[in-house]
XYZ file of N, CA and C in Angstrom:
666
model
N 35.445 -98.076 -106.619
C 35.419 -97.486 -105.435
C 33.928 -96.782 -105.878
N 32.907 -96.611 -104.752
C 31.502 -96.275 -105.275
C 32.119 -94.405 -104.728
N 31.262 -93.721 -104.871
C 31.339 -91.856 -105.171
C 31.201 -91.999 -103.712
N 30.225 -92.132 -102.476
C 30.571 -91.812 -101.367
C 31.862 -91.850 -100.407
N 32.431 -93.454 -101.120
C 33.883 -93.575 -100.853
C 35.243 -92.667 -101.506
N 34.846 -92.155 -102.801
C 35.446 -91.907 -103.086
C 35.991 -90.058 -102.832
N 33.931 -89.646 -101.905
C 34.401 -88.819 -101.751
C 34.993 -88.819 -100.040
N 34.240 -89.525 -99.308
C 35.792 -89.770 -97.995
C 36.366 -89.338 -98.528
N 37.329 -90.504 -98.893
C 39.264 -90.667 -99.456
C 39.608 -88.928 -99.892
N 38.707 -88.442 -100.432
C 38.998 -87.095 -100.850
C 39.052 -85.881 -99.485
N 37.933 -86.067 -98.434
C 37.718 -85.273 -97.624
C 39.241 -85.583 -96.316
N 39.371 -87.680 -97.050
C 40.477 -87.771 -95.417
C 42.037 -87.204 -96.529
N 42.239 -87.162 -97.262
C 43.627 -86.781 -98.506
C 43.215 -85.123 -97.832
N 42.309 -84.233 -97.608
C 42.144 -83.125 -98.368
C 42.506 -82.602 -96.513
N 41.741 -83.264 -95.493
C 42.102 -82.920 -94.000
C 44.121 -84.151 -93.129
N 44.501 -83.897 -94.077
C 45.948 -84.541 -94.222
C 46.927 -83.384 -94.983
N 46.146 -82.608 -96.056
C 46.981 -81.597 -96.507
C 46.590 -80.348 -95.714
N 45.368 -80.659 -95.484
C 45.741 -78.720 -94.507
C 46.185 -79.094 -92.570
N 46.514 -80.308 -92.807
C 47.287 -80.201 -90.932
C 48.788 -79.995 -91.549
N 49.131 -80.377 -92.828
C 50.632 -80.384 -93.061
C 50.808 -78.594 -93.024
N 49.972 -78.382 -94.089
C 49.934 -76.924 -94.399
C 50.176 -75.911 -93.183
N 48.962 -76.552 -92.026
C 48.608 -75.687 -90.363
C 50.194 -76.036 -89.906
N 50.428 -77.177 -89.210
C 51.529 -77.316 -89.117
C 53.129 -76.263 -89.558
N 52.797 -76.180 -91.971
C 54.356 -75.296 -91.675
C 53.164 -74.004 -91.180
N 52.160 -73.379 -91.461
C 52.814 -72.129 -91.092
C 52.483 -71.484 -90.117
N 52.580 -73.282 -88.970
C 52.514 -72.236 -87.977
C 53.424 -72.222 -88.181
N 55.287 -72.884 -87.706
C 56.395 -72.928 -87.930
C 57.185 -71.464 -88.117
N 56.375 -71.386 -89.598
C 56.830 -69.615 -90.328
C 56.300 -69.288 -89.745
N 55.148 -68.344 -88.830
C 54.731 -67.622 -88.026
C 55.223 -68.051 -87.071
N 55.858 -68.948 -86.016
C 56.482 -68.317 -85.100
C 58.061 -67.828 -85.509
N 58.757 -67.939 -86.740
C 60.039 -68.549 -86.393
C 59.935 -66.549 -87.187
N 58.496 -65.656 -88.755
C 58.889 -64.136 -88.304
C 58.075 -63.449 -87.242
N 57.487 -64.024 -85.992
C 56.750 -63.286 -85.856
C 58.281 -63.136 -83.989
N 58.553 -63.813 -83.985
C 60.263 -63.737 -82.998
C 60.998 -63.483 -84.193
N 60.954 -63.058 -84.943
C 62.468 -61.887 -85.794
C 61.410 -60.604 -85.759
N 60.208 -61.081 -86.257
C 59.933 -58.891 -85.612
C 59.472 -58.498 -84.511
N 59.360 -59.519 -82.897
C 59.557 -58.733 -81.948
C 60.562 -58.817 -81.631
N 62.060 -59.131 -82.186
C 63.228 -58.688 -81.975
C 64.045 -57.416 -82.607
N 63.188 -57.207 -84.099
C 63.556 -56.142 -84.484
C 62.590 -54.779 -84.729
N 61.485 -55.148 -84.351
C 60.973 -53.658 -84.438
C 60.473 -52.793 -82.486
N 59.468 -51.848 -82.456
C 59.639 -51.722 -80.820
C 58.110 -52.070 -80.805
N 56.675 -51.952 -79.409
C 55.979 -52.217 -79.575
C 55.140 -51.841 -79.766
N 54.622 -50.083 -80.733
C 54.034 -48.846 -80.267
C 54.251 -49.477 -81.948
N 55.261 -49.757 -82.127
C 54.812 -50.289 -84.057
C 53.795 -51.248 -84.133
N 53.853 -52.667 -83.827
C 52.732 -53.717 -83.455
C 51.718 -52.948 -82.670
N 51.576 -51.856 -82.163
C 50.574 -51.573 -81.344
C 49.699 -50.172 -83.152
N 50.168 -49.769 -83.740
C 50.092 -48.721 -84.974
C 49.070 -49.850 -86.022
N 49.780 -51.001 -86.116
C 48.804 -51.797 -86.661
C 47.813 -52.482 -86.218
N 47.869 -53.291 -84.877
C 46.785 -53.108 -84.465
C 45.627 -52.727 -84.308
N 45.644 -51.689 -84.576
C 44.571 -50.688 -83.788
C 44.171 -50.444 -85.331
N 45.336 -50.448 -86.323
C 44.290 -49.882 -87.674
C 43.703 -51.471 -87.938
N 44.003 -53.212 -87.709
C 43.417 -53.824 -87.978
C 42.015 -54.541 -87.524
N 41.881 -53.566 -85.668
C 40.722 -53.457 -85.564
C 39.744 -52.569 -86.587
N 40.294 -52.146 -86.297
C 39.070 -50.338 -87.722
C 38.222 -51.127 -88.422
N 39.907 -52.402 -88.934
C 39.616 -52.735 -90.026
C 38.557 -53.546 -90.209
N 38.735 -54.496 -89.502
C 37.543 -55.818 -89.740
C 36.404 -55.059 -88.921
N 36.396 -53.972 -88.147
C 35.061 -53.582 -87.616
C 34.185 -53.084 -88.850
N 34.740 -52.081 -89.404
C 34.435 -52.970 -90.504
C 33.312 -53.421 -91.497
N 34.351 -54.669 -91.573
C 34.726 -55.277 -92.823
C 33.366 -56.452 -91.995
N 33.163 -56.402 -90.484
C 31.609 -57.182 -90.207
C 30.631 -56.562 -90.644
N 30.792 -54.381 -90.124
C 29.295 -54.343 -91.080
C 28.864 -54.703 -92.798
N 29.550 -55.171 -93.570
C 29.253 -55.546 -94.968
C 29.158 -56.972 -95.130
N 28.915 -57.626 -94.122
C 29.426 -59.571 -94.112
C 28.266 -59.725 -94.426
N 27.782 -60.455 -94.785
C 26.378 -61.261 -95.524
C 27.036 -61.609 -96.161
N 27.222 -63.169 -94.836
C 28.167 -63.980 -95.497
C 27.717 -64.592 -96.663
N 28.246 -63.781 -98.237
C 27.727 -64.225 -99.035
C 29.220 -65.597 -99.558
N 29.520 -65.766 -99.307
C 30.785 -66.846 -99.532
C 30.365 -68.491 -98.828
N 29.693 -67.733 -97.780
C 28.599 -69.698 -96.937
C 27.847 -69.403 -97.989
N 27.313 -68.657 -99.182
C 25.727 -68.573 -99.624
C 26.512 -69.625 -100.315
N 27.653 -69.249 -101.576
C 28.123 -70.029 -102.538
C 27.958 -71.697 -102.735
N 28.250 -71.752 -101.083
C 29.421 -72.677 -100.262
C 28.303 -73.923 -100.468
N 27.289 -72.987 -99.965
C 25.292 -74.244 -99.537
C 24.883 -74.303 -100.841
N 24.761 -73.350 -101.516
C 24.028 -73.664 -102.830
C 23.684 -74.771 -103.046
N 23.292 -74.796 -103.811
C 22.408 -76.711 -103.804
C 24.125 -76.622 -106.008
N 23.462 -75.997 -106.373
C 23.981 -76.007 -108.357
C 23.693 -74.838 -108.473
N 24.646 -74.315 -107.826
C 24.975 -72.569 -108.438
C 24.761 -72.117 -110.426
N 23.509 -70.992 -110.738
C 23.745 -71.216 -112.065
C 24.848 -69.808 -112.400
N 24.821 -69.211 -113.573
C 25.330 -68.072 -113.956
C 24.541 -66.404 -113.709
N 23.406 -66.619 -113.470
C 22.480 -65.597 -112.577
C 23.106 -65.492 -111.173
N 23.086 -66.893 -110.637
C 23.194 -67.014 -109.356
C 24.794 -66.210 -108.488
N 25.861 -66.528 -109.369
C 27.424 -66.340 -109.355
C 27.805 -64.764 -109.992
N 27.214 -64.638 -110.338
C 27.088 -63.407 -111.338
C 26.360 -61.749 -110.133
N 25.525 -62.269 -110.018
C 24.434 -61.893 -108.797
C 26.052 -61.254 -107.266
N 26.030 -63.043 -106.587
C 27.043 -62.826 -105.807
C 27.627 -62.089 -106.377
N 28.630 -61.943 -107.338
C 30.147 -61.313 -107.240
C 29.773 -59.886 -107.731
N 28.928 -59.108 -108.244
C 28.416 -57.797 -107.634
C 27.953 -57.303 -106.927
N 26.929 -58.250 -106.150
C 27.348 -57.786 -104.828
C 28.440 -57.545 -103.977
N 29.404 -58.833 -104.365
C 30.430 -59.031 -103.044
C 32.133 -57.309 -103.851
N 31.943 -57.342 -105.153
C 32.005 -56.001 -105.554
C 31.487 -54.695 -104.532
N 30.186 -54.688 -104.913
C 29.885 -53.657 -104.688
C 30.412 -53.174 -102.943
N 29.859 -54.228 -102.101
C 30.227 -53.966 -100.932
C 31.914 -54.420 -100.449
N 32.355 -54.861 -101.156
C 33.674 -54.181 -100.634
C 34.491 -53.464 -101.111
N 33.836 -52.631 -102.396
C 34.188 -51.474 -102.242
C 34.114 -49.920 -101.725
N 32.659 -50.318 -100.622
C 32.445 -49.686 -100.091
C 32.837 -49.370 -98.604
N 33.322 -50.589 -98.337
C 33.483 -51.351 -97.300
C 35.019 -50.202 -97.392
N 35.593 -50.403 -98.754
C 37.201 -50.135 -98.369
C 36.582 -48.203 -98.453
N 35.705 -47.598 -99.518
C 36.374 -45.838 -99.450
C 35.755 -45.948 -97.886
N 34.696 -46.624 -96.934
C 34.589 -46.196 -96.090
C 35.275 -46.086 -94.613
N 36.811 -47.421 -95.445
C 37.930 -46.692 -94.321
C 38.654 -45.601 -94.681
N 38.823 -46.026 -95.925
C 39.835 -44.747 -96.904
C 39.231 -43.178 -96.340
N 37.709 -43.193 -95.906
C 37.212 -41.388 -95.377
C 37.681 -41.760 -93.955
N 37.187 -43.345 -93.587
C 37.568 -42.537 -91.437
C 38.690 -42.340 -91.410
N 40.472 -42.954 -92.128
C 42.179 -42.712 -91.959
C 42.323 -41.650 -91.141
N 41.885 -40.251 -91.946
C 42.184 -38.897 -91.591
C 41.536 -38.609 -90.210
N 40.813 -38.909 -89.669
C 39.439 -38.875 -89.116
C 40.003 -39.872 -87.433
N 40.646 -40.791 -87.873
C 41.666 -41.577 -86.522
C 42.802 -41.429 -86.041
N 43.300 -41.362 -87.343
C 44.427 -39.879 -87.828
C 44.750 -38.808 -86.233
N 43.558 -38.048 -86.605
C 43.099 -37.264 -85.320
C 43.314 -37.434 -83.547
N 41.588 -39.192 -84.638
C 42.033 -38.897 -82.621
C 43.010 -39.452 -81.692
N 43.124 -40.336 -82.358
C 44.756 -41.277 -82.070
C 46.129 -40.648 -82.418
N 46.267 -39.741 -81.694
C 48.264 -39.173 -82.144
C 49.672 -39.203 -81.387
N 48.650 -40.096 -80.291
C 49.820 -41.638 -80.272
C 50.602 -41.594 -81.535
N 49.440 -42.614 -82.502
C 50.116 -42.590 -83.592
C 49.844 -41.651 -84.941
N 50.902 -41.296 -85.374
C 51.180 -40.704 -86.536
C 50.923 -41.185 -87.357
N 51.197 -42.515 -87.661
C 51.055 -43.208 -88.803
C 50.105 -43.886 -88.719
N 49.462 -43.644 -88.142
C 47.853 -44.680 -87.975
C 47.769 -44.449 -89.665
N 46.501 -42.967 -89.582
C 45.686 -42.809 -90.781
C 46.821 -43.648 -92.189
N 48.291 -43.299 -92.199
C 48.209 -44.377 -93.401
C 47.938 -45.008 -93.487
N 49.018 -45.683 -92.357
C 49.286 -47.898 -92.181
C 47.515 -48.005 -92.660
N 46.324 -47.241 -92.466
C 45.806 -47.263 -92.314
C 44.451 -47.939 -93.832
N 45.211 -46.921 -94.550
C 44.547 -46.186 -95.855
C 45.560 -47.625 -96.592
N 46.552 -48.091 -96.571
C 47.753 -48.971 -97.118
C 47.652 -49.975 -96.982
N 46.498 -50.246 -95.054
C 46.061 -51.497 -95.133
C 44.133 -51.772 -95.585
N 43.786 -51.046 -95.975
C 42.756 -51.122 -96.380
C 43.023 -51.405 -97.982
N 43.703 -50.856 -98.727
C 44.059 -51.798 -100.354
C 44.533 -53.039 -99.934
N 45.103 -53.499 -99.444
C 45.379 -54.895 -99.218
C 43.732 -55.952 -99.102
N 42.980 -55.434 -98.217
C 41.795 -55.944 -97.479
C 40.679 -55.705 -99.231
N 41.254 -54.954 -100.034
C 40.529 -55.652 -101.071
C 40.689 -56.432 -101.837
N 42.033 -56.963 -101.708
C 42.975 -58.278 -102.005
C 42.608 -58.952 -101.188
N 42.378 -59.310 -100.349
C 42.000 -60.276 -99.420
C 40.605 -60.777 -99.769
N 39.198 -59.884 -99.938
C 38.187 -59.624 -100.621
C 38.291 -60.386 -102.229
N 39.398 -59.952 -102.853
C 38.845 -60.616 -104.110
C 39.118 -62.114 -104.283
N 40.726 -62.817 -103.444
C 41.145 -63.073 -102.890
C 39.488 -64.864 -102.586
N 38.727 -64.137 -101.582
C 38.098 -64.746 -100.456
C 37.105 -64.996 -102.264
N 36.758 -64.895 -102.324
C 36.477 -65.210 -104.271
C 36.423 -66.192 -104.680
N 37.610 -66.439 -105.256
C 38.241 -67.966 -106.106
C 37.986 -69.058 -104.460
N 38.505 -68.141 -103.434
C 39.048 -69.055 -102.404
C 36.734 -70.384 -101.735
N 36.236 -69.090 -102.297
C 35.608 -70.045 -101.348
C 34.539 -70.862 -103.057
N 34.453 -70.425 -104.600
C 35.064 -71.903 -105.118
C 36.009 -72.601 -104.852
N 36.629 -73.152 -104.718
C 38.044 -73.741 -104.580
C 38.139 -74.808 -103.089
N 37.512 -74.510 -102.557
C 36.335 -75.669 -101.209
C 34.720 -75.894 -101.378
N 34.824 -75.164 -102.476
C 33.234 -75.471 -102.285
C 33.559 -77.174 -103.998
N 34.861 -76.817 -104.459
C 35.524 -77.954 -105.616
C 36.212 -79.114 -104.927
N 35.990 -78.916 -103.459
C 37.347 -79.818 -102.439
C 38.232 -79.459 -103.323
N 39.189 -77.866 -103.091
C 40.510 -78.226 -104.749
C 41.193 -77.394 -102.803
N 41.185 -79.747 -102.245
C 42.166 -78.852 -100.614
C 43.818 -79.130 -101.095
N 44.387 -79.378 -102.025
C 45.557 -78.998 -102.036
C 45.697 -77.536 -103.206
N 44.754 -77.137 -103.890
C 45.614 -76.032 -104.293
C 45.311 -74.479 -102.589
N 44.211 -75.212 -102.004
C 43.656 -73.551 -100.498
C 45.614 -74.753 -99.849
N 45.819 -75.208 -99.785
C 46.980 -75.711 -98.729
C 48.533 -74.887 -99.526
N 48.063 -75.007 -100.590
C 49.553 -74.236 -101.297
C 49.117 -72.504 -101.318
N 48.598 -72.029 -101.479
C 47.002 -70.750 -100.746
C 48.111 -70.015 -99.252
N 48.131 -71.736 -98.120
C 48.609 -70.766 -96.752
C 49.678 -71.181 -97.069
N 50.524 -72.468 -97.089
C 51.944 -72.476 -97.607
C 53.350 -71.105 -97.796
N 52.449 -70.817 -99.029
C 53.522 -69.863 -99.564
C 52.825 -68.466 -99.876
N 51.917 -68.065 -98.871
C 52.075 -66.914 -98.883
C 52.085 -66.792 -97.363
N 52.237 -68.354 -96.339
C 52.842 -67.646 -95.267
C 54.609 -67.473 -95.361
N 55.265 -68.082 -96.207
C 56.373 -68.041 -97.358
C 57.183 -66.998 -97.257
N 55.820 -65.998 -98.577
C 55.917 -65.020 -98.235
C 56.675 -63.592 -97.314
N 55.489 -63.936 -96.790
C 55.742 -62.793 -95.278
C 56.428 -63.161 -94.732
N 57.001 -64.384 -94.185
C 58.408 -64.947 -93.741
C 59.601 -64.100 -94.328
N 60.228 -64.454 -96.084
C 60.991 -63.623 -96.315
C 61.038 -62.400 -96.486
N 59.600 -61.390 -97.079
C 59.601 -59.783 -96.742
C 59.407 -59.353 -95.291
N 58.401 -59.851 -94.712
C 58.835 -59.065 -93.279
C 59.974 -58.819 -92.128
N 60.741 -59.708 -92.443
C 61.915 -59.325 -91.371
C 62.839 -59.083 -92.124
N 63.225 -59.335 -93.095
C 63.664 -58.229 -94.415
C 63.879 -56.946 -94.436
N 62.509 -56.442 -94.105
C 62.125 -55.317 -94.129
C 62.455 -54.654 -93.203
N 62.339 -55.721 -91.683
C 62.221 -54.729 -90.492
C 64.329 -54.509 -90.371
N 65.007 -55.191 -90.734
C 66.087 -55.706 -90.470
C 66.689 -54.500 -91.089
N 66.335 -53.959 -92.113
C 66.360 -52.148 -92.855
C 65.739 -51.198 -92.689
N 65.317 -51.241 -91.680
C 65.350 -49.964 -90.729
C 62.831 -49.644 -90.952
N 62.921 -50.486 -92.173
C 61.509 -49.838 -92.372
C 60.152 -49.776 -91.274
N 60.623 -49.939 -89.955
C 59.392 -49.541 -88.803
C 58.840 -50.238 -89.287
N 57.423 -49.226 -89.093
C 55.595 -50.157 -88.302
C 55.649 -50.784 -90.377
N 56.182 -50.622 -91.229
C 55.921 -50.566 -92.458
C 55.995 -52.447 -93.260
N 56.880 -52.759 -92.118
C 57.524 -54.005 -92.420
C 55.855 -55.154 -92.360
N 55.755 -54.816 -91.043
C 54.220 -55.422 -90.357
C 52.868 -54.292 -91.475
N 52.884 -53.643 -92.227
C 52.484 -53.495 -93.216
C 52.252 -54.990 -94.272
N 53.294 -54.790 -94.642
C 54.055 -55.323 -96.019
C 53.969 -57.435 -95.506
N 54.280 -57.270 -94.469
C 54.151 -58.115 -94.263
C 52.594 -58.682 -94.223
N 51.398 -58.582 -93.835
C 49.882 -57.699 -94.362
C 49.798 -58.114 -95.938
N 50.026 -57.047 -96.472
C 49.805 -57.146 -97.537
C 50.799 -58.184 -98.615
N 51.908 -58.821 -98.584
C 52.944 -59.824 -99.536
C 51.877 -60.684 -99.024
N 51.931 -61.067 -97.670
C 49.880 -62.017 -97.915
C 49.677 -62.412 -98.209
N 48.268 -61.734 -98.667
C 47.162 -61.369 -99.330
C 46.910 -61.445 -100.717
N 48.357 -60.221 -101.479
C 48.523 -60.405 -102.156
C 49.303 -61.904 -103.167
N 50.239 -62.189 -102.395
C 50.101 -63.374 -103.197
C 48.941 -64.414 -103.138
N 48.907 -64.403 -101.953
C 47.118 -65.154 -101.780
C 45.649 -65.166 -103.585
N 46.213 -64.071 -103.436
C 45.200 -63.424 -104.247
C 45.689 -63.458 -106.081
N 47.071 -63.864 -105.711
C 47.667 -63.613 -107.050
C 47.411 -64.981 -107.533
N 47.833 -66.370 -106.745
C 47.610 -67.648 -107.123
C 45.809 -67.508 -107.102
N 45.285 -67.372 -106.746
C 44.125 -68.111 -106.047
C 42.684 -67.286 -107.540
N 43.489 -66.086 -108.679
C 42.792 -65.673 -109.698
C 44.024 -65.851 -110.552
N 45.090 -66.523 -110.286
C 46.245 -67.099 -111.253
C 45.658 -68.910 -111.865
N 47.239 -69.188 -111.028
C 47.311 -70.809 -111.574
C 46.042 -70.953 -111.257
N 45.733 -71.016 -109.758
C 44.999 -72.161 -108.476
C 43.498 -71.432 -109.705
N 43.015 -70.548 -109.974
C 41.395 -70.518 -111.042
C 40.076 -71.170 -110.995
N 39.508 -71.909 -110.759
C 38.960 -72.722 -111.765
C 37.436 -72.472 -112.454
N 37.216 -71.410 -112.191
C 36.312 -70.655 -112.363
C 36.437 -68.979 -112.641
N 35.844 -68.034 -114.397
C 35.735 -67.470 -113.873
C 34.390 -66.571 -113.593
N 33.934 -65.284 -113.288
C 33.993 -65.144 -112.276
C 32.876 -63.457 -112.868
N 32.009 -62.681 -114.049
C 31.293 -62.196 -114.348
C 30.541 -61.362 -114.114
N 29.827 -59.791 -113.745
C 29.265 -58.634 -112.967
C 27.358 -59.311 -112.966
N 26.478 -59.186 -112.897
C 25.590 -59.653 -113.501
C 24.226 -59.659 -112.193
N 23.125 -59.535 -112.534
C 22.553 -58.536 -111.542
C 21.127 -59.904 -111.388
N 20.208 -60.296 -110.331
C 19.187 -61.698 -110.955
C 18.279 -60.908 -109.611
N 17.327 -60.376 -109.519
C 16.860 -60.222 -108.114
C 16.172 -61.220 -107.635
N 15.912 -63.013 -108.101
C 15.535 -63.901 -107.087
C 17.326 -64.329 -106.565
N 18.318 -63.994 -107.340
C 19.332 -64.600 -106.840
C 19.181 -63.671 -105.280
N 19.255 -61.979 -106.066
C 19.907 -61.345 -105.042
C 18.875 -61.474 -103.605
N 18.184 -61.598 -103.326
C 16.942 -61.940 -102.622
C 17.516 -63.653 -102.240
N 17.509 -63.469 -102.248
C 17.704 -65.559 -101.911
C 19.038 -65.260 -101.016
N 20.062 -64.480 -101.868
C 21.202 -64.189 -100.729
C 21.084 -62.766 -99.780
N 20.143 -62.479 -99.215
C 19.672 -61.546 -98.717
C 18.954 -62.493 -97.819
N 18.432 -63.025 -97.896
C 17.846 -64.502 -97.346
C 18.291 -64.709 -96.017
N 19.341 -65.841 -97.046
C 20.902 -66.470 -96.719
C 21.792 -65.621 -95.331
N 21.628 -64.337 -95.628
C 22.939 -63.529 -95.608
C 22.568 -62.787 -94.336
N 21.060 -62.633 -94.333
C 20.574 -61.969 -93.013
C 20.923 -61.798 -91.583
N 20.196 -63.372 -91.781
C 20.315 -63.552 -89.739
C 22.026 -63.528 -89.381
N 22.743 -63.911 -90.933
C 24.133 -64.004 -90.400
C 24.708 -62.203 -89.407
N 24.253 -61.440 -90.576
C 24.619 -60.235 -90.929
C 23.829 -59.484 -89.424
N 22.545 -59.907 -89.196
C 22.893 -59.306 -87.599
C 22.996 -59.791 -86.461
């Protein structure tokens, strides 16, 4: 089989795996949402939704498309990957610190949601795990590791479906929703850096690589 044909076959198999994983996660997500809607109050969903909004807003401010740059680079070498890793960790740490600093202020601005500051702080820790996972997931995507990516989706969704409704049933309230998010990203991070890891990343700095990353990400950031 020629190289283009082999690549086409891998993409076709990957599409089938992705479709199957999407169907499984859709079913699990629907079951989980139905159970949580019956066990929790609308106000508890509102607290988490508000915290996720601010978390997503801050995340956009540090989004330079770094993961996409790894996918687009024809042959990333160690200086490039080390610089990417350093920038990723630095920007993610700055975003997490900004969120933690913002949490008390938001708690005062939204007195209707007394748990908002604590929920945002907890979700910020999960936010860090999300970004760590995405580093390895970007490399899995580059290597067309569709099977591992599909398992990440399915196993994370399964963990969320087992944990969140159980905690809601036990009376955890809004923290069942926090756990839903945290367990999902935690599962992905453990798998991505554990059995599914394809390569190691070490911090480094190369000015040419940093300039290339900035040129690539500047339009996306703007």
